[in-house]
Coordinates of C-alpha atoms and ligand atoms in Angstrom, one line a residue:
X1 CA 0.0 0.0 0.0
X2 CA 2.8 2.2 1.0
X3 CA 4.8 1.4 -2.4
X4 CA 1.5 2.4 -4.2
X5 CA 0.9 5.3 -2.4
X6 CA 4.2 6.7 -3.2
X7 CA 4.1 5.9 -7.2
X8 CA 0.7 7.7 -7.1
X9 CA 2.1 10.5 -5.4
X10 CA 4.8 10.8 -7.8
X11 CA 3.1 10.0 -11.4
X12 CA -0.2 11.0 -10.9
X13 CA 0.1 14.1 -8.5
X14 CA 3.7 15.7 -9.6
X15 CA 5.2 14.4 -12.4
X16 CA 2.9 13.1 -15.1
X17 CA 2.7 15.0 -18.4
X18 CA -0.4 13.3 -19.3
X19 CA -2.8 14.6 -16.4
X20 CA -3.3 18.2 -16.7
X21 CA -3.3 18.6 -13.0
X22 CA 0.0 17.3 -12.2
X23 CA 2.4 19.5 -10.3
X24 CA 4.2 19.5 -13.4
X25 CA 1.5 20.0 -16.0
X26 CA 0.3 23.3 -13.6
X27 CA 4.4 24.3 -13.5
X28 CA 4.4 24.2 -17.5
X29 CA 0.9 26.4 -18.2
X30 CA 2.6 28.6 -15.5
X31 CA 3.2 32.3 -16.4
X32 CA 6.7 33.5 -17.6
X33 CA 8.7 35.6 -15.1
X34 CA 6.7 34.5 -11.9
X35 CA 7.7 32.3 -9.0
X36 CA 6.1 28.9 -8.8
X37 CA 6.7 27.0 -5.9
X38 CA 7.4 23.5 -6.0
X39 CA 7.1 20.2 -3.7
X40 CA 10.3 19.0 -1.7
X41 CA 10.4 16.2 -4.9
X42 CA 9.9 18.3 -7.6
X43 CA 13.1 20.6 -6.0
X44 CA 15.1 17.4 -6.0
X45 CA 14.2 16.2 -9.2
X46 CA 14.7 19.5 -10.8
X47 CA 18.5 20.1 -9.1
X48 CA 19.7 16.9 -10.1
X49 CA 18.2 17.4 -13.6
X50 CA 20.2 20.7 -13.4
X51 CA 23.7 19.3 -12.7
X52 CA 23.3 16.5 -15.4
X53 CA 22.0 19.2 -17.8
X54 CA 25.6 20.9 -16.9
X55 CA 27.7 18.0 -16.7
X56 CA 26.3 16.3 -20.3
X57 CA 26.6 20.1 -22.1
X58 CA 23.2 20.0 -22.2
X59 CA 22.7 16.4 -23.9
X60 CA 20.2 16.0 -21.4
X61 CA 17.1 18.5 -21.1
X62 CA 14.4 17.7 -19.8
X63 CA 13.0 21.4 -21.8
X64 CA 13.1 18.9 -25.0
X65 CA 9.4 18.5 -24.2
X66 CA 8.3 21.2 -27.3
X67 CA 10.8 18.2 -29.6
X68 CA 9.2 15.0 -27.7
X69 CA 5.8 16.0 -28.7
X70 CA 6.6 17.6 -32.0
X71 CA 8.3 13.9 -32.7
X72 CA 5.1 12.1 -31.6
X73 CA 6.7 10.9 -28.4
X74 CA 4.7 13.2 -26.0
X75 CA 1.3 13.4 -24.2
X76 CA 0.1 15.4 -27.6
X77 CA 0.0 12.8 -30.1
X78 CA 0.4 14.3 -33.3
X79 CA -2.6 14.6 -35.8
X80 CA -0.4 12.8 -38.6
X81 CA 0.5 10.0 -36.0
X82 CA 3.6 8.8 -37.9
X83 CA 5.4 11.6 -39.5
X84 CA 9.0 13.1 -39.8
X85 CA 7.8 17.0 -39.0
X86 CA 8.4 20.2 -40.7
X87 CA 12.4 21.7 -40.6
X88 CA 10.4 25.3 -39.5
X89 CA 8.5 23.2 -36.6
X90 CA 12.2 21.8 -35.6
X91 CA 13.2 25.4 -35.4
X92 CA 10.3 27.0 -33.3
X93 CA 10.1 24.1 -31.0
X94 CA 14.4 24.3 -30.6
X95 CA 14.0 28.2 -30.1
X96 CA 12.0 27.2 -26.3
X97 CA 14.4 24.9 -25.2
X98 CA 17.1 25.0 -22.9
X99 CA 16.8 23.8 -18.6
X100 CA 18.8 27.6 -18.2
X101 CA 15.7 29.5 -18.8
X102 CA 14.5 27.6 -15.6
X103 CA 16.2 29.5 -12.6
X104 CA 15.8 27.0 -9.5
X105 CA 16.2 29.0 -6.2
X106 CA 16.2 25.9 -3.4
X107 CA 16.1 28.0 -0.2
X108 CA 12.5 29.0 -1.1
X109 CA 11.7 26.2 -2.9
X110 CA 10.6 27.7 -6.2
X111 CA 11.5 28.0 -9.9
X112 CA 11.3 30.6 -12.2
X113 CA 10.7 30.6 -16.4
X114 CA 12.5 33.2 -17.7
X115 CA 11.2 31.8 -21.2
X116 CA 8.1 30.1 -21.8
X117 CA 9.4 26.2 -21.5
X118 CA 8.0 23.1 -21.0
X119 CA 9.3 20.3 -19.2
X120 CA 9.4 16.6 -19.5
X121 CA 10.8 14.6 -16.8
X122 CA 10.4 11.1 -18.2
X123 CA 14.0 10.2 -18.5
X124 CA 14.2 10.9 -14.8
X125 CA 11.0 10.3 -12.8
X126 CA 11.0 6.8 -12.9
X127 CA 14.3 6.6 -11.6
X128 CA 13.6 9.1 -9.0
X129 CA 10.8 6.6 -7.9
X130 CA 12.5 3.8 -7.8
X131 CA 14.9 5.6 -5.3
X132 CA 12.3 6.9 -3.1
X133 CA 10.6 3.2 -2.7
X134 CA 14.3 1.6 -1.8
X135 CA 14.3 4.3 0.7
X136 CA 10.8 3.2 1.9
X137 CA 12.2 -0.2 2.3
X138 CA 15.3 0.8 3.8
X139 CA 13.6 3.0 6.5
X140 CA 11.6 0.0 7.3
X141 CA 14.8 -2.2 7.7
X142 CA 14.9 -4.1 4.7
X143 CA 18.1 -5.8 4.4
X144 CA 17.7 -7.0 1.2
X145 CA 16.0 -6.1 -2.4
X146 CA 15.1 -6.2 -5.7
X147 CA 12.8 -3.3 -6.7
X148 CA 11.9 -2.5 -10.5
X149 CA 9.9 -0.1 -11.9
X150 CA 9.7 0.3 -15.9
X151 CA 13.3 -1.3 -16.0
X152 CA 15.1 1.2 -14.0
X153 CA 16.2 -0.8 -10.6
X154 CA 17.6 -0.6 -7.1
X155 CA 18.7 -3.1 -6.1
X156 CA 20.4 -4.3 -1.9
X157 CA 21.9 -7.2 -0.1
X158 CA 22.0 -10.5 -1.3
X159 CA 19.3 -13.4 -2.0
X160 CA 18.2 -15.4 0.7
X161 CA 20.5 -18.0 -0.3
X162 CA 23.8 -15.6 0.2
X163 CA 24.0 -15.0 -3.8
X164 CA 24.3 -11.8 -5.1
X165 CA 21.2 -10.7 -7.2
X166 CA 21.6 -10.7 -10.9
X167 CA 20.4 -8.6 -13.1
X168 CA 20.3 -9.0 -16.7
X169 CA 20.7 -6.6 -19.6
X170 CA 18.4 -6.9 -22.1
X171 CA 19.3 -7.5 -25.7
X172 CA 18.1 -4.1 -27.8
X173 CA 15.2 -6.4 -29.6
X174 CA 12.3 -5.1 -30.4
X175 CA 11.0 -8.8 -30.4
X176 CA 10.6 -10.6 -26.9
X177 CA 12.7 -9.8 -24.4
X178 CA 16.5 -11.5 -24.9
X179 CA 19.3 -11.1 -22.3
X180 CA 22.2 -9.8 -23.5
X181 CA 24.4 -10.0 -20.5
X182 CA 23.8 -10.4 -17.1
X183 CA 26.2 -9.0 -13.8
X184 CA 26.4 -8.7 -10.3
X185 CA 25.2 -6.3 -7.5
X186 CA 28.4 -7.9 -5.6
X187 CA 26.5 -8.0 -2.5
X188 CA 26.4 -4.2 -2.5
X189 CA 23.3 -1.3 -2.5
X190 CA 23.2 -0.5 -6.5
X191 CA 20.8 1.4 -8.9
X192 CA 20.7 0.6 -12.4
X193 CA 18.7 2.6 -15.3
X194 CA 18.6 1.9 -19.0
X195 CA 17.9 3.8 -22.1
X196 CA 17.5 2.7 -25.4
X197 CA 16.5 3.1 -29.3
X198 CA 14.5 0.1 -29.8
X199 CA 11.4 -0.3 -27.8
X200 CA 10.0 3.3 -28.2
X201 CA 10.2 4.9 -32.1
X202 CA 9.1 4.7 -35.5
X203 CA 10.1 3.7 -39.1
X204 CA 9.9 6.2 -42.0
X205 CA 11.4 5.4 -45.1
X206 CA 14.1 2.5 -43.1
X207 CA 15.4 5.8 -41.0
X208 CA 14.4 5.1 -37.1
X209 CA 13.1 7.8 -35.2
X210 CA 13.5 7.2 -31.5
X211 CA 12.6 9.0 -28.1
X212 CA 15.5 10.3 -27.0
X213 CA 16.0 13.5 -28.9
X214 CA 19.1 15.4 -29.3
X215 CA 18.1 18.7 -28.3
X216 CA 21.0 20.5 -29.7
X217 CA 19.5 19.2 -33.1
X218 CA 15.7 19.2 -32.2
X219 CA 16.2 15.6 -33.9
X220 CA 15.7 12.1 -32.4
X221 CA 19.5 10.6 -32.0
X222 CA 20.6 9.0 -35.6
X223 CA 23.9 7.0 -34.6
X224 CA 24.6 3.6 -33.8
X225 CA 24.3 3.5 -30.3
X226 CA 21.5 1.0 -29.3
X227 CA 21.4 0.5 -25.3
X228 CA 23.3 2.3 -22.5
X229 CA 22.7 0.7 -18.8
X230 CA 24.3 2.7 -15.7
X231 CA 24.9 1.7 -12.3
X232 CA 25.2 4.4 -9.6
X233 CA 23.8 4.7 -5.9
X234 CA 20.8 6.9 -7.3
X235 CA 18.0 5.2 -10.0
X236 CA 17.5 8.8 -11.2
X237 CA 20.9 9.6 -11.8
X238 CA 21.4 6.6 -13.4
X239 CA 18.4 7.1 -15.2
X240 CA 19.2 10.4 -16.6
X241 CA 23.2 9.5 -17.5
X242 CA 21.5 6.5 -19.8
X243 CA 19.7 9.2 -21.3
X244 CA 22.0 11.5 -21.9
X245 CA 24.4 8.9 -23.2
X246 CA 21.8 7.5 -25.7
X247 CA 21.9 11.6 -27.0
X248 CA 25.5 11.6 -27.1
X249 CA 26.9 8.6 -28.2
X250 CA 28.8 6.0 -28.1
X251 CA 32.1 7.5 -27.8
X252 CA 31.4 10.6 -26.1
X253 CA 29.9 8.9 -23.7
X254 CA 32.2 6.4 -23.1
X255 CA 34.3 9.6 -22.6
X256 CA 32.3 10.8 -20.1
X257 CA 32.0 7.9 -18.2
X258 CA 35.3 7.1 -17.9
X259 CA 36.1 10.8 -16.9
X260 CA 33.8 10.4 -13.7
X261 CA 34.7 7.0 -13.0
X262 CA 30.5 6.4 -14.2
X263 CA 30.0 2.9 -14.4
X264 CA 28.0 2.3 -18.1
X265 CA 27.5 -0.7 -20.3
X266 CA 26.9 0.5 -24.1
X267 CA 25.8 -1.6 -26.9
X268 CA 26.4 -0.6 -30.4
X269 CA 24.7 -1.5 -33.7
X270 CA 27.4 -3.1 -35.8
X271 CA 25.0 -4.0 -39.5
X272 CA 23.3 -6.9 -38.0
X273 CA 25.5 -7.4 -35.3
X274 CA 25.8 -5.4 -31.9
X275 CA 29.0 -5.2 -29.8
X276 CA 29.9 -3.5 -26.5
X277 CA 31.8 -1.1 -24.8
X278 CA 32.0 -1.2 -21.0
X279 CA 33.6 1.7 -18.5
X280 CA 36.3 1.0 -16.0
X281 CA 33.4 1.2 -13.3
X282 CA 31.6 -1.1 -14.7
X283 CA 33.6 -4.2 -15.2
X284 CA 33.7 -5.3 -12.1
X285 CA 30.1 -6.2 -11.7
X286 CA 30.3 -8.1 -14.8
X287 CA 33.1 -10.6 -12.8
X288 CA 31.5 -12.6 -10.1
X289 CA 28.2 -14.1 -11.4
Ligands
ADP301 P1 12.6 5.1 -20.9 O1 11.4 6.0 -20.7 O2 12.4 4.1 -22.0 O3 13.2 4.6 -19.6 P2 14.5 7.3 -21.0 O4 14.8 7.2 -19.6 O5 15.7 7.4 -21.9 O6 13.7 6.0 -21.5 O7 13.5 8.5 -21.2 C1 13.1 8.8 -22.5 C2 12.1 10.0 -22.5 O8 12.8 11.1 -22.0 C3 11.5 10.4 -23.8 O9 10.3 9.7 -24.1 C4 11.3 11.8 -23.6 O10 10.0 12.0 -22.9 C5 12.4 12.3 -22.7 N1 13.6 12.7 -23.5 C6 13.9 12.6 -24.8 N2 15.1 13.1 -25.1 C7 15.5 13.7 -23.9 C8 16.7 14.5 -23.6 N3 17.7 14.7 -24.5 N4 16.8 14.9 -22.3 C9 15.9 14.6 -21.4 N5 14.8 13.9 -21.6 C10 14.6 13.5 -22.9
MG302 MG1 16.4 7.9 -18.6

């Protein structure tokens, strides 16, 4: 009951972009240039979206919400359903984005527009749940677990039979579910949060148009990255990194990782074939299995 209360709390109440009454929804009809103020979560969520917008250069944004819909991705499913849009509606929907034009002040606990943006915190939300319900658990003593929501995890402790739990990466199908590789939580308190090209887009012409949208181009990402999986101590930090890593790249995100010691598991498209590309951080949770 508790677990459910919480996910309500967090989807339906603050951070859905479908309900037009969500915290968020009210932030994004808000008026430019006037103080809203926000919940202790959406403050949270917010910040750390702010210091993975600075530390990806802006790869992720969670003001790409103008892009998202305009791509058919979004709460406002386009009239033409499947369609590549207009270079012009690229450019209008670019011109409002950018998480700078949102000034956070976390003493009073609100935000300011300073443009007219919209915000979309799916690449983080779920993660940020999946923290907050590990937290629940660990408050009430839990020892050990395995929590999942949408495929972002936290995982603690070890099975009931001493093992460490073992998660599996997924093999980026569009078919039935495939592992690709499984690891370890090593005994140890881990979040991990994927992002990828092949469960969420659309064909046109053979060119595939996924969700995560590079909002320097106002395009959805078009290299051959396929999957990135992150482990770090926060879901929605993990959750956010795999998205900003899907928008950047293989190897600038490799880069990235490997520069802040950011434990990622890429997988590339290579023609028919896929091949990896693992951080420092990450390899040792692919040892002990
Ligand atoms: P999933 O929802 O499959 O776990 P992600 O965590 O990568 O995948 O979130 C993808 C969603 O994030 C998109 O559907 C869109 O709403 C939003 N999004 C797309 N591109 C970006 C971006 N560059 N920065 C932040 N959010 C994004
Ligand atoms: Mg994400």
């Amino acid at each position: 009951d508790q677990v459910q209360t919480i996910l309500f709390r967090l989807d339906r109440e603050i951070f859905s972009t479908y309900a037009r009454d969500s915290e968020l929804s009210r932030l994004n009809n808000h008026a430019v240039g006037t103080p809203f103020a926000v919940s202790r979560e959406m403050l949270d969520v917010l910040m750390l979206a702010d210091t993975v917008f600075s530390s990806t250069s802006g790869a992720f944004d969670p003001t790409v919400a103008p892009l998202v819909n305009l791509w058919g991705f979004g709460p406002e499913v386009s009239l033409t359903e499947v369609s590549v849009p207009h270079d012009r509606d690229v450019e209008e929907a670019l011109s409002r984005v950018g998480f700078d034009h949102l000034v956070i002040d976390e003493a009073r606990s609100e935000v300011v527009k300073t443009r007219n943006v919209m915000i979309d915190l799916s690449a983080i939300a779920k993660g940020y749940a999946v923290d907050q319900i590990g937290r629940l658990l660990d408050e009430r003593g839990s020892e050990s677990y395995f929590v999942e929501v949408g495929g972002e995890l936290k995982i603690k402790g070890v099975k009931t039979d001493g093992s460490s739990w073992v998660p599996a990466i997924e093999a980026p199908l569009d078919q039935a579910s495939e592992v690709y590789e499984i690891f370890s939580n090593l005994g140890r308190s881990i979040a991990v949060a994927g992002s990828g090209d092949y469960r969420n887009y659309f064909e046109v012409d053979g060119i595939r148009y996924s969700h995560e949208i590079d909002p320097r181009t106002g395009r959805p990402v078009r290299h051959h990255l396929a999957a990135a999986y992150v482990i770090a101590d926060s879901a929605a930090l993990a959750d956010a990194l795999a998205t900003a890593y899907m928008v950047m790249g293989e190897e600038p995100a490799y880069e990235h990782a490997e520069r802040g010691e950011i434990a990622v598991f890429l997988i590339a498209r290579e023609g028919d074939a896929f091949v990896e590309r693992v951080s420092s951080a990450f390899s040792p949770y692919l040892g002990e299995q």
